[in-house]
Amino acid sequence: QISDISNKIPHSLVANIPFHQRLLEFVSTENNELLQTQEELRSLNERLEELVEKRTLSLTEEIAVSNKVTAELKESEEKFRSAMENSADAIFICNMEGRYLYTNKAVTDMLGFTSDEMACKTILDISPQNKATENLEIFKRILEKGKIYTEIELLKKDGTSLVADLNSVLLH
């Protein structure tokens, strides 16, 4: 049959049939490899999508937990701030050098200084002159021992003094 066909096909084309056959074989082989590679890529893509879906779910859960913890922390901070600010006891927080970082409303009521005014003061600034050394020693004992309970004399904004119970702990 090929010889019958070859009589009808010009000689130049017949000479090229093995090339065309090789070309078809090559194209067929390449096509099979491409199909195999395409299947491997599809499989890898499915696996990747599964991993992304699992990780997204995990991150969504982590974000939900983080948001819940953040909300609980904010609520706790608000309760703490309210307790500190509305305490009947005068609350002073100072740094290791004795400068006041925070004072509540009870300090303002007791001494007459606002929180902003207290932020510029130390124990020496609110100590009567005759009690400055003693009050400084009380502060040093707090730093050394970590806590103290004693009486302390303090100077009010109007220049008068008052004696108060001091129950102090060192915060770390």
Backbone as JSON Lines, residues from 0, in Angstrom:
{"i":0,"aa":"Q","n":[0.81,-1.19,0.0],"ca":[0.0,0.0,0.0],"c":[0.85,1.25,0.0]}
{"i":1,"aa":"I","n":[1.9,1.23,0.74],"ca":[2.77,2.4,0.77],"c":[3.32,2.68,-0.62]}
{"i":2,"aa":"S","n":[3.66,1.65,-1.34],"ca":[4.19,1.87,-2.69],"c":[3.13,2.48,-3.59]}
{"i":3,"aa":"D","n":[1.84,2.09,-3.41],"ca":[0.77,2.71,-4.2],"c":[0.64,4.19,-3.84]}
{"i":4,"aa":"I","n":[0.74,4.46,-2.56],"ca":[0.63,5.85,-2.12],"c":[1.85,6.62,-2.61]}
{"i":5,"aa":"S","n":[3.01,5.99,-2.51],"ca":[4.23,6.7,-2.88],"c":[4.24,7.03,-4.36]}
{"i":6,"aa":"N","n":[3.51,6.27,-5.2],"ca":[3.43,6.6,-6.63],"c":[2.62,7.88,-6.83]}
{"i":7,"aa":"K","n":[1.69,8.13,-5.94],"ca":[0.84,9.3,-6.08],"c":[1.44,10.53,-5.39]}
{"i":8,"aa":"I","n":[2.34,10.34,-4.43],"ca":[2.96,11.44,-3.69],"c":[4.27,11.78,-4.36]}
{"i":9,"aa":"P","n":[4.54,13.04,-4.51],"ca":[5.82,13.41,-5.12],"c":[6.99,12.82,-4.33]}
{"i":10,"aa":"H","n":[8.04,12.5,-5.07],"ca":[9.21,11.83,-4.5],"c":[9.82,12.6,-3.32]}
{"i":11,"aa":"S","n":[9.85,13.92,-3.38],"ca":[10.44,14.71,-2.31],"c":[9.68,14.52,-0.99]}
{"i":12,"aa":"L","n":[8.37,14.32,-1.06],"ca":[7.58,14.09,0.14],"c":[7.79,12.68,0.68]}
{"i":13,"aa":"V","n":[7.91,11.73,-0.22],"ca":[8.11,10.34,0.21],"c":[9.43,10.23,0.97]}
{"i":14,"aa":"A","n":[10.44,10.93,0.52],"ca":[11.73,10.88,1.19],"c":[11.62,11.46,2.6]}
{"i":15,"aa":"N","n":[10.64,12.32,2.8],"ca":[10.47,12.97,4.1],"c":[9.53,12.24,5.05]}
{"i":16,"aa":"I","n":[8.93,11.15,4.6],"ca":[8.0,10.42,5.48],"c":[8.71,9.96,6.76]}
{"i":17,"aa":"P","n":[9.89,9.39,6.72],"ca":[10.52,9.02,7.98],"c":[10.71,10.23,8.9]}
{"i":18,"aa":"F","n":[11.0,11.4,8.34],"ca":[11.13,12.59,9.16],"c":[9.8,12.93,9.81]}
{"i":19,"aa":"H","n":[8.74,12.88,9.01],"ca":[7.41,13.17,9.54],"c":[7.02,12.16,10.6]}
{"i":20,"aa":"Q","n":[7.39,10.9,10.39],"ca":[7.09,9.87,11.39],"c":[7.88,10.16,12.67]}
{"i":21,"aa":"R","n":[9.12,10.5,12.49],"ca":[9.92,10.85,13.68],"c":[9.36,12.08,14.37]}
{"i":22,"aa":"L","n":[8.94,13.06,13.58],"ca":[8.36,14.26,14.13],"c":[7.07,13.94,14.89]}
{"i":23,"aa":"L","n":[6.23,13.1,14.31],"ca":[5.0,12.7,14.99],"c":[5.31,11.93,16.27]}
{"i":24,"aa":"E","n":[6.3,11.05,16.22],"ca":[6.7,10.3,17.41],"c":[7.22,11.26,18.48]}
{"i":25,"aa":"F","n":[8.02,12.21,18.05],"ca":[8.56,13.2,18.99],"c":[7.43,14.02,19.62]}
{"i":26,"aa":"V","n":[6.53,14.52,18.77],"ca":[5.41,15.32,19.23],"c":[4.53,14.48,20.17]}
{"i":27,"aa":"S","n":[4.31,13.22,19.8],"ca":[3.5,12.33,20.63],"c":[4.17,12.1,21.99]}
{"i":28,"aa":"T","n":[5.49,11.87,21.97],"ca":[6.23,11.66,23.22],"c":[6.19,12.93,24.06]}
{"i":29,"aa":"E","n":[6.44,14.08,23.44],"ca":[6.41,15.35,24.15],"c":[5.01,15.62,24.72]}
{"i":30,"aa":"N","n":[4.0,15.29,23.93],"ca":[2.63,15.48,24.38],"c":[2.34,14.61,25.61]}
{"i":31,"aa":"N","n":[2.81,13.36,25.58],"ca":[2.63,12.46,26.73],"c":[3.36,13.01,27.96]}
{"i":32,"aa":"E","n":[4.56,13.51,27.76],"ca":[5.31,14.09,28.88],"c":[4.61,15.34,29.41]}
{"i":33,"aa":"L","n":[4.09,16.17,28.5],"ca":[3.35,17.35,28.92],"c":[2.09,16.97,29.69]}
{"i":34,"aa":"L","n":[1.39,15.95,29.22],"ca":[0.19,15.49,29.93],"c":[0.55,14.97,31.31]}
{"i":35,"aa":"Q","n":[1.65,14.23,31.39],"ca":[2.1,13.7,32.68],"c":[2.49,14.84,33.62]}
{"i":36,"aa":"T","n":[3.23,15.81,33.1],"ca":[3.63,16.97,33.89],"c":[2.41,17.78,34.32]}
{"i":37,"aa":"Q","n":[1.46,17.92,33.41],"ca":[0.23,18.64,33.72],"c":[-0.53,17.93,34.85]}
{"i":38,"aa":"E","n":[-0.58,16.62,34.83],"ca":[-1.24,15.84,35.88],"c":[-0.5,16.0,37.21]}
{"i":39,"aa":"E","n":[0.83,15.98,37.17],"ca":[1.62,16.19,38.39],"c":[1.37,17.59,38.96]}
{"i":40,"aa":"L","n":[1.33,18.6,38.1],"ca":[1.06,19.97,38.54],"c":[-0.35,20.09,39.12]}
{"i":41,"aa":"R","n":[-1.33,19.45,38.51],"ca":[-2.69,19.48,39.03],"c":[-2.74,18.85,40.42]}
{"i":42,"aa":"S","n":[-2.05,17.73,40.58],"ca":[-2.01,17.04,41.86],"c":[-1.32,17.91,42.92]}
{"i":43,"aa":"L","n":[-0.19,18.51,42.56],"ca":[0.52,19.4,43.49],"c":[-0.31,20.62,43.83]}
{"i":44,"aa":"N","n":[-1.02,21.15,42.85],"ca":[-1.88,22.32,43.08],"c":[-3.01,21.96,44.06]}
{"i":45,"aa":"E","n":[-3.61,20.79,43.9],"ca":[-4.65,20.35,44.83],"c":[-4.09,20.24,46.25]}
{"i":46,"aa":"R","n":[-2.9,19.66,46.37],"ca":[-2.28,19.5,47.68],"c":[-1.98,20.87,48.29]}
{"i":47,"aa":"L","n":[-1.47,21.77,47.48],"ca":[-1.17,23.12,47.95],"c":[-2.45,23.83,48.4]}
{"i":48,"aa":"E","n":[-3.52,23.68,47.64],"ca":[-4.79,24.3,48.03],"c":[-5.3,23.72,49.34]}
{"i":49,"aa":"E","n":[-5.14,22.43,49.56],"ca":[-5.53,21.8,50.83],"c":[-4.71,22.39,51.98]}
{"i":50,"aa":"L","n":[-3.39,22.52,51.77],"ca":[-2.53,23.08,52.81],"c":[-2.9,24.54,53.11]}
{"i":51,"aa":"V","n":[-3.17,25.31,52.08],"ca":[-3.55,26.71,52.25],"c":[-4.88,26.79,53.01]}
{"i":52,"aa":"E","n":[-5.81,25.94,52.66],"ca":[-7.11,25.93,53.33],"c":[-6.96,25.58,54.82]}
{"i":53,"aa":"K","n":[-6.13,24.56,55.12],"ca":[-5.89,24.18,56.52],"c":[-5.23,25.33,57.27]}
{"i":54,"aa":"R","n":[-4.22,25.94,56.66],"ca":[-3.49,27.03,57.33],"c":[-4.39,28.24,57.52]}
{"i":55,"aa":"T","n":[-5.22,28.53,56.53],"ca":[-6.15,29.65,56.65],"c":[-7.12,29.41,57.79]}
{"i":56,"aa":"L","n":[-7.63,28.2,57.91],"ca":[-8.52,27.84,59.01],"c":[-7.8,27.99,60.34]}
{"i":57,"aa":"S","n":[-6.56,27.51,60.39],"ca":[-5.76,27.61,61.62],"c":[-5.53,29.08,61.99]}
{"i":58,"aa":"L","n":[-5.17,29.89,61.0],"ca":[-4.93,31.32,61.26],"c":[-6.21,32.02,61.69]}
{"i":59,"aa":"T","n":[-7.33,31.65,61.09],"ca":[-8.62,32.23,61.46],"c":[-8.92,31.93,62.93]}
{"i":60,"aa":"E","n":[-8.65,30.69,63.34],"ca":[-8.87,30.31,64.74],"c":[-7.91,31.07,65.66]}
{"i":61,"aa":"E","n":[-6.64,31.19,65.25],"ca":[-5.66,31.92,66.06],"c":[-6.06,33.39,66.2]}
{"i":62,"aa":"I","n":[-6.54,33.99,65.13],"ca":[-6.96,35.39,65.15],"c":[-8.16,35.55,66.07]}
{"i":63,"aa":"A","n":[-9.1,34.6,66.01],"ca":[-10.27,34.67,66.88],"c":[-9.85,34.6,68.35]}
{"i":64,"aa":"V","n":[-8.93,33.69,68.66],"ca":[-8.44,33.56,70.05],"c":[-7.71,34.85,70.46]}
{"i":65,"aa":"S","n":[-6.86,35.36,69.58],"ca":[-6.13,36.59,69.87],"c":[-7.08,37.76,70.1]}
{"i":66,"aa":"N","n":[-8.1,37.87,69.27],"ca":[-9.09,38.96,69.45],"c":[-9.82,38.82,70.77]}
{"i":67,"aa":"K","n":[-10.15,37.58,71.15],"ca":[-10.85,37.35,72.42],"c":[-9.94,37.74,73.59]}
{"i":68,"aa":"V","n":[-8.67,37.31,73.53],"ca":[-7.72,37.63,74.59],"c":[-7.5,39.14,74.67]}
{"i":69,"aa":"T","n":[-7.4,39.79,73.53],"ca":[-7.21,41.24,73.5],"c":[-8.41,41.95,74.13]}
{"i":70,"aa":"A","n":[-9.61,41.5,73.81],"ca":[-10.82,42.11,74.39],"c":[-10.86,41.89,75.9]}
{"i":71,"aa":"E","n":[-10.49,40.68,76.34],"ca":[-10.47,40.39,77.77],"c":[-9.41,41.23,78.49]}
{"i":72,"aa":"L","n":[-8.25,41.39,77.86],"ca":[-7.19,42.21,78.44],"c":[-7.64,43.67,78.54]}
{"i":73,"aa":"K","n":[-8.28,44.18,77.51],"ca":[-8.76,45.56,77.52],"c":[-9.78,45.74,78.64]}
{"i":74,"aa":"E","n":[-10.69,44.78,78.79],"ca":[-11.69,44.86,79.86],"c":[-11.02,44.83,81.23]}
{"i":75,"aa":"S","n":[-10.03,43.95,81.37],"ca":[-9.3,43.85,82.64],"c":[-8.56,45.15,82.94]}
{"i":76,"aa":"E","n":[-7.92,45.73,81.93],"ca":[-7.21,47.0,82.12],"c":[-8.17,48.11,82.53]}
{"i":77,"aa":"E","n":[-9.35,48.13,81.92],"ca":[-10.34,49.15,82.26],"c":[-10.8,48.99,83.7]}
{"i":78,"aa":"K","n":[-11.02,47.75,84.13],"ca":[-11.43,47.5,85.52],"c":[-10.31,47.92,86.48]}
{"i":79,"aa":"F","n":[-9.07,47.57,86.15],"ca":[-7.93,47.93,86.99],"c":[-7.79,49.45,87.07]}
{"i":80,"aa":"R","n":[-7.87,50.11,85.93],"ca":[-7.75,51.57,85.89],"c":[-8.85,52.21,86.73]}
{"i":81,"aa":"S","n":[-10.07,51.7,86.59],"ca":[-11.19,52.23,87.36],"c":[-10.97,52.02,88.86]}
{"i":82,"aa":"A","n":[-10.5,50.82,89.24],"ca":[-10.23,50.53,90.65],"c":[-9.15,51.46,91.19]}
{"i":83,"aa":"M","n":[-8.11,51.66,90.42],"ca":[-7.01,52.54,90.85],"c":[-7.5,53.98,91.0]}
{"i":84,"aa":"E","n":[-8.18,54.46,89.99],"ca":[-8.59,55.86,89.98],"c":[-9.66,56.16,91.03]}
{"i":85,"aa":"N","n":[-10.54,55.2,91.28],"ca":[-11.65,55.43,92.2],"c":[-11.41,54.9,93.61]}
{"i":86,"aa":"S","n":[-10.22,54.43,93.88],"ca":[-9.89,53.93,95.22],"c":[-9.97,55.05,96.25]}
{"i":87,"aa":"A","n":[-10.48,54.7,97.4],"ca":[-10.5,55.68,98.5],"c":[-9.1,55.91,99.05]}
{"i":88,"aa":"D","n":[-8.22,54.94,98.84],"ca":[-6.83,55.06,99.29],"c":[-6.02,55.87,98.28]}
{"i":89,"aa":"A","n":[-5.12,56.67,98.78],"ca":[-4.21,57.42,97.91],"c":[-3.18,56.44,97.36]}
{"i":90,"aa":"I","n":[-3.07,56.4,96.04],"ca":[-2.13,55.48,95.39],"c":[-1.08,56.3,94.65]}
{"i":91,"aa":"F","n":[0.17,56.05,95.02],"ca":[1.33,56.7,94.4],"c":[2.14,55.6,93.71]}
{"i":92,"aa":"I","n":[2.52,55.82,92.47],"ca":[3.46,54.92,91.79],"c":[4.62,55.78,91.34]}
{"i":93,"aa":"C","n":[5.83,55.38,91.74],"ca":[7.0,56.17,91.34],"c":[8.07,55.26,90.76]}
{"i":94,"aa":"N","n":[9.01,55.86,90.07],"ca":[10.12,55.08,89.51],"c":[11.19,54.88,90.58]}
{"i":95,"aa":"M","n":[12.27,54.22,90.21],"ca":[13.33,53.9,91.17],"c":[14.07,55.14,91.68]}
{"i":96,"aa":"E","n":[13.94,56.25,90.98],"ca":[14.56,57.5,91.42],"c":[13.61,58.3,92.31]}
{"i":97,"aa":"G","n":[12.39,57.81,92.47],"ca":[11.44,58.47,93.35],"c":[10.51,59.47,92.67]}
{"i":98,"aa":"R","n":[10.58,59.59,91.34],"ca":[9.69,60.51,90.62],"c":[8.34,59.82,90.43]}
{"i":99,"aa":"Y","n":[7.27,60.55,90.72],"ca":[5.92,59.98,90.63],"c":[5.5,59.79,89.18]}
{"i":100,"aa":"L","n":[5.1,58.58,88.86],"ca":[4.64,58.25,87.52],"c":[3.12,58.28,87.44]}
{"i":101,"aa":"Y","n":[2.49,57.96,88.57],"ca":[1.03,57.92,88.61],"c":[0.57,58.24,90.03]}
{"i":102,"aa":"T","n":[-0.45,59.05,90.12],"ca":[-1.17,59.27,91.4],"c":[-2.65,59.3,91.07]}
{"i":103,"aa":"N","n":[-3.46,58.79,91.96],"ca":[-4.9,58.75,91.69],"c":[-5.61,59.97,92.27]}
{"i":104,"aa":"K","n":[-6.93,60.0,92.11],"ca":[-7.76,61.12,92.55],"c":[-7.66,61.31,94.07]}
{"i":105,"aa":"A","n":[-7.51,60.22,94.81],"ca":[-7.41,60.33,96.28],"c":[-6.17,61.11,96.69]}
{"i":106,"aa":"V","n":[-5.08,61.02,95.9],"ca":[-3.88,61.82,96.2],"c":[-4.2,63.3,96.01]}
{"i":107,"aa":"T","n":[-4.91,63.61,94.92],"ca":[-5.29,65.0,94.67],"c":[-6.17,65.51,95.81]}
{"i":108,"aa":"D","n":[-7.13,64.69,96.24],"ca":[-8.01,65.1,97.34],"c":[-7.23,65.28,98.64]}
{"i":109,"aa":"M","n":[-6.24,64.43,98.88],"ca":[-5.49,64.46,100.12],"c":[-4.46,65.59,100.16]}
{"i":110,"aa":"L","n":[-3.71,65.76,99.07],"ca":[-2.6,66.73,99.07],"c":[-2.9,68.01,98.31]}
{"i":111,"aa":"G","n":[-3.88,67.97,97.4],"ca":[-4.21,69.17,96.64],"c":[-3.47,69.3,95.31]}
{"i":112,"aa":"F","n":[-2.49,68.44,95.04],"ca":[-1.75,68.47,93.77],"c":[-2.48,67.63,92.73]}
{"i":113,"aa":"T","n":[-2.54,68.11,91.49],"ca":[-3.12,67.31,90.41],"c":[-2.14,66.2,90.02]}
{"i":114,"aa":"S","n":[-2.61,65.26,89.24],"ca":[-1.73,64.18,88.76],"c":[-0.59,64.76,87.93]}
{"i":115,"aa":"D","n":[-0.9,65.77,87.12],"ca":[0.15,66.41,86.31],"c":[1.19,67.09,87.19]}
{"i":116,"aa":"E","n":[0.75,67.75,88.24],"ca":[1.69,68.4,89.15],"c":[2.54,67.35,89.88]}
{"i":117,"aa":"M","n":[1.93,66.25,90.27],"ca":[2.66,65.19,90.97],"c":[3.71,64.53,90.05]}
{"i":118,"aa":"A","n":[3.45,64.52,88.77],"ca":[4.39,63.9,87.82],"c":[5.73,64.63,87.79]}
{"i":119,"aa":"C","n":[5.77,65.84,88.32],"ca":[7.01,66.62,88.36],"c":[7.67,66.56,89.73]}
{"i":120,"aa":"K","n":[7.14,65.75,90.63],"ca":[7.62,65.77,92.01],"c":[8.24,64.44,92.42]}
{"i":121,"aa":"T","n":[9.0,64.51,93.54],"ca":[9.56,63.33,94.19],"c":[9.13,63.37,95.66]}
{"i":122,"aa":"I","n":[9.51,62.36,96.41],"ca":[9.17,62.31,97.84],"c":[9.71,63.54,98.57]}
{"i":123,"aa":"L","n":[10.85,64.03,98.16],"ca":[11.42,65.21,98.82],"c":[10.56,66.45,98.59]}
{"i":124,"aa":"D","n":[9.93,66.54,97.4],"ca":[9.09,67.71,97.08],"c":[7.82,67.77,97.92]}
{"i":125,"aa":"I","n":[7.38,66.62,98.44],"ca":[6.15,66.63,99.24],"c":[6.44,66.27,100.71]}
{"i":126,"aa":"S","n":[7.69,66.5,101.1],"ca":[8.1,66.26,102.5],"c":[8.31,67.6,103.2]}
{"i":127,"aa":"P","n":[7.77,67.78,104.41],"ca":[8.1,68.99,105.17],"c":[9.62,69.02,105.38]}
{"i":128,"aa":"Q","n":[10.19,70.21,105.48],"ca":[11.66,70.33,105.6],"c":[12.21,69.51,106.76]}
{"i":129,"aa":"N","n":[11.51,69.48,107.87],"ca":[12.02,68.75,109.03],"c":[11.83,67.23,108.9]}
{"i":130,"aa":"K","n":[11.16,66.77,107.84],"ca":[10.93,65.32,107.64],"c":[11.57,64.8,106.35]}
{"i":131,"aa":"A","n":[12.28,65.64,105.62],"ca":[12.85,65.25,104.33],"c":[13.8,64.07,104.46]}
{"i":132,"aa":"T","n":[14.74,64.12,105.4],"ca":[15.71,63.04,105.58],"c":[14.99,61.75,105.99]}
{"i":133,"aa":"E","n":[14.05,61.86,106.92],"ca":[13.29,60.69,107.38],"c":[12.49,60.05,106.24]}
{"i":134,"aa":"N","n":[11.83,60.88,105.45],"ca":[11.03,60.37,104.32],"c":[11.92,59.74,103.24]}
{"i":135,"aa":"L","n":[13.09,60.31,103.04],"ca":[14.03,59.73,102.09],"c":[14.5,58.37,102.58]}
{"i":136,"aa":"E","n":[14.72,58.22,103.88],"ca":[15.11,56.93,104.46],"c":[13.99,55.9,104.3]}
{"i":137,"aa":"I","n":[12.74,56.33,104.44],"ca":[11.59,55.43,104.22],"c":[11.61,54.93,102.77]}
{"i":138,"aa":"F","n":[11.85,55.84,101.84],"ca":[11.91,55.45,100.42],"c":[13.03,54.45,100.18]}
{"i":139,"aa":"K","n":[14.2,54.68,100.78],"ca":[15.34,53.76,100.62],"c":[15.02,52.39,101.21]}
{"i":140,"aa":"R","n":[14.29,52.34,102.34],"ca":[13.92,51.05,102.94],"c":[12.96,50.28,102.03]}
{"i":141,"aa":"I","n":[12.07,51.0,101.36],"ca":[11.17,50.34,100.41],"c":[12.0,49.68,99.31]}
{"i":142,"aa":"L","n":[12.98,50.4,98.8],"ca":[13.83,49.85,97.73],"c":[14.63,48.65,98.23]}
{"i":143,"aa":"E","n":[15.11,48.71,99.46],"ca":[15.92,47.62,100.02],"c":[15.09,46.4,100.4]}
{"i":144,"aa":"K","n":[13.99,46.63,101.1],"ca":[13.21,45.52,101.65],"c":[12.04,45.09,100.77]}
{"i":145,"aa":"G","n":[11.65,45.94,99.85],"ca":[10.55,45.6,98.95],"c":[9.17,45.97,99.46]}
{"i":146,"aa":"K","n":[9.07,46.29,100.77],"ca":[7.79,46.72,101.32],"c":[8.01,47.4,102.66]}
{"i":147,"aa":"I","n":[6.98,48.16,103.05],"ca":[7.06,48.85,104.34],"c":[5.65,49.24,104.75]}
{"i":148,"aa":"Y","n":[5.43,49.29,106.05],"ca":[4.19,49.84,106.61],"c":[4.61,50.75,107.76]}
{"i":149,"aa":"T","n":[4.29,52.02,107.61],"ca":[4.7,53.01,108.61],"c":[3.83,54.26,108.47]}
{"i":150,"aa":"E","n":[4.08,55.22,109.33],"ca":[3.46,56.54,109.19],"c":[4.45,57.45,108.48]}
{"i":151,"aa":"I","n":[3.9,58.38,107.71],"ca":[4.74,59.33,107.0],"c":[4.07,60.69,107.03]}
{"i":152,"aa":"E","n":[4.87,61.72,107.19],"ca":[4.33,63.08,107.16],"c":[4.58,63.67,105.78]}
{"i":153,"aa":"L","n":[3.52,64.21,105.19],"ca":[3.6,64.76,103.83],"c":[3.15,66.22,103.81]}
{"i":154,"aa":"L","n":[3.66,66.95,102.84],"ca":[3.37,68.37,102.67],"c":[2.27,68.54,101.63]}
{"i":155,"aa":"K","n":[1.24,69.28,102.01],"ca":[0.13,69.55,101.09],"c":[0.44,70.78,100.23]}
{"i":156,"aa":"K","n":[-0.32,70.95,99.18],"ca":[-0.12,72.08,98.26],"c":[-0.3,73.42,98.98]}
{"i":157,"aa":"D","n":[-1.2,73.46,99.96],"ca":[-1.44,74.73,100.67],"c":[-0.39,75.02,101.74]}
{"i":158,"aa":"G","n":[0.65,74.14,101.86],"ca":[1.75,74.38,102.79],"c":[1.58,73.7,104.13]}
{"i":159,"aa":"T","n":[0.4,73.19,104.4],"ca":[0.2,72.46,105.66],"c":[0.68,71.03,105.48]}
{"i":160,"aa":"S","n":[0.84,70.34,106.58],"ca":[1.28,68.94,106.47],"c":[0.23,68.03,107.08]}
{"i":161,"aa":"L","n":[0.33,66.75,106.75],"ca":[-0.55,65.75,107.31],"c":[0.23,64.47,107.53]}
{"i":162,"aa":"V","n":[-0.23,63.68,108.49],"ca":[0.39,62.38,108.76],"c":[-0.53,61.32,108.14]}
{"i":163,"aa":"A","n":[0.08,60.41,107.39],"ca":[-0.7,59.36,106.72],"c":[-0.04,58.01,106.97]}
{"i":164,"aa":"D","n":[-0.89,56.96,106.93],"ca":[-0.35,55.59,106.97],"c":[0.22,55.3,105.59]}
{"i":165,"aa":"L","n":[1.41,54.73,105.57],"ca":[2.05,54.35,104.32],"c":[2.17,52.84,104.28]}
{"i":166,"aa":"N","n":[1.52,52.23,103.34],"ca":[1.62,50.79,103.11],"c":[2.14,50.66,101.7]}
{"i":167,"aa":"S","n":[3.42,50.35,101.54],"ca":[4.07,50.42,100.25],"c":[4.75,49.11,99.89]}
{"i":168,"aa":"V","n":[4.66,48.74,98.61],"ca":[5.37,47.58,98.09],"c":[6.11,47.99,96.83]}
{"i":169,"aa":"L","n":[7.22,47.34,96.59],"ca":[8.04,47.59,95.41],"c":[7.47,46.76,94.26]}
{"i":170,"aa":"L","n":[7.13,47.41,93.18],"ca":[6.62,46.73,91.99],"c":[7.78,46.43,91.05]}
{"i":171,"aa":"H","n":[7.79,45.26,90.5],"ca":[8.87,44.89,89.57],"c":[8.38,44.88,88.16]}
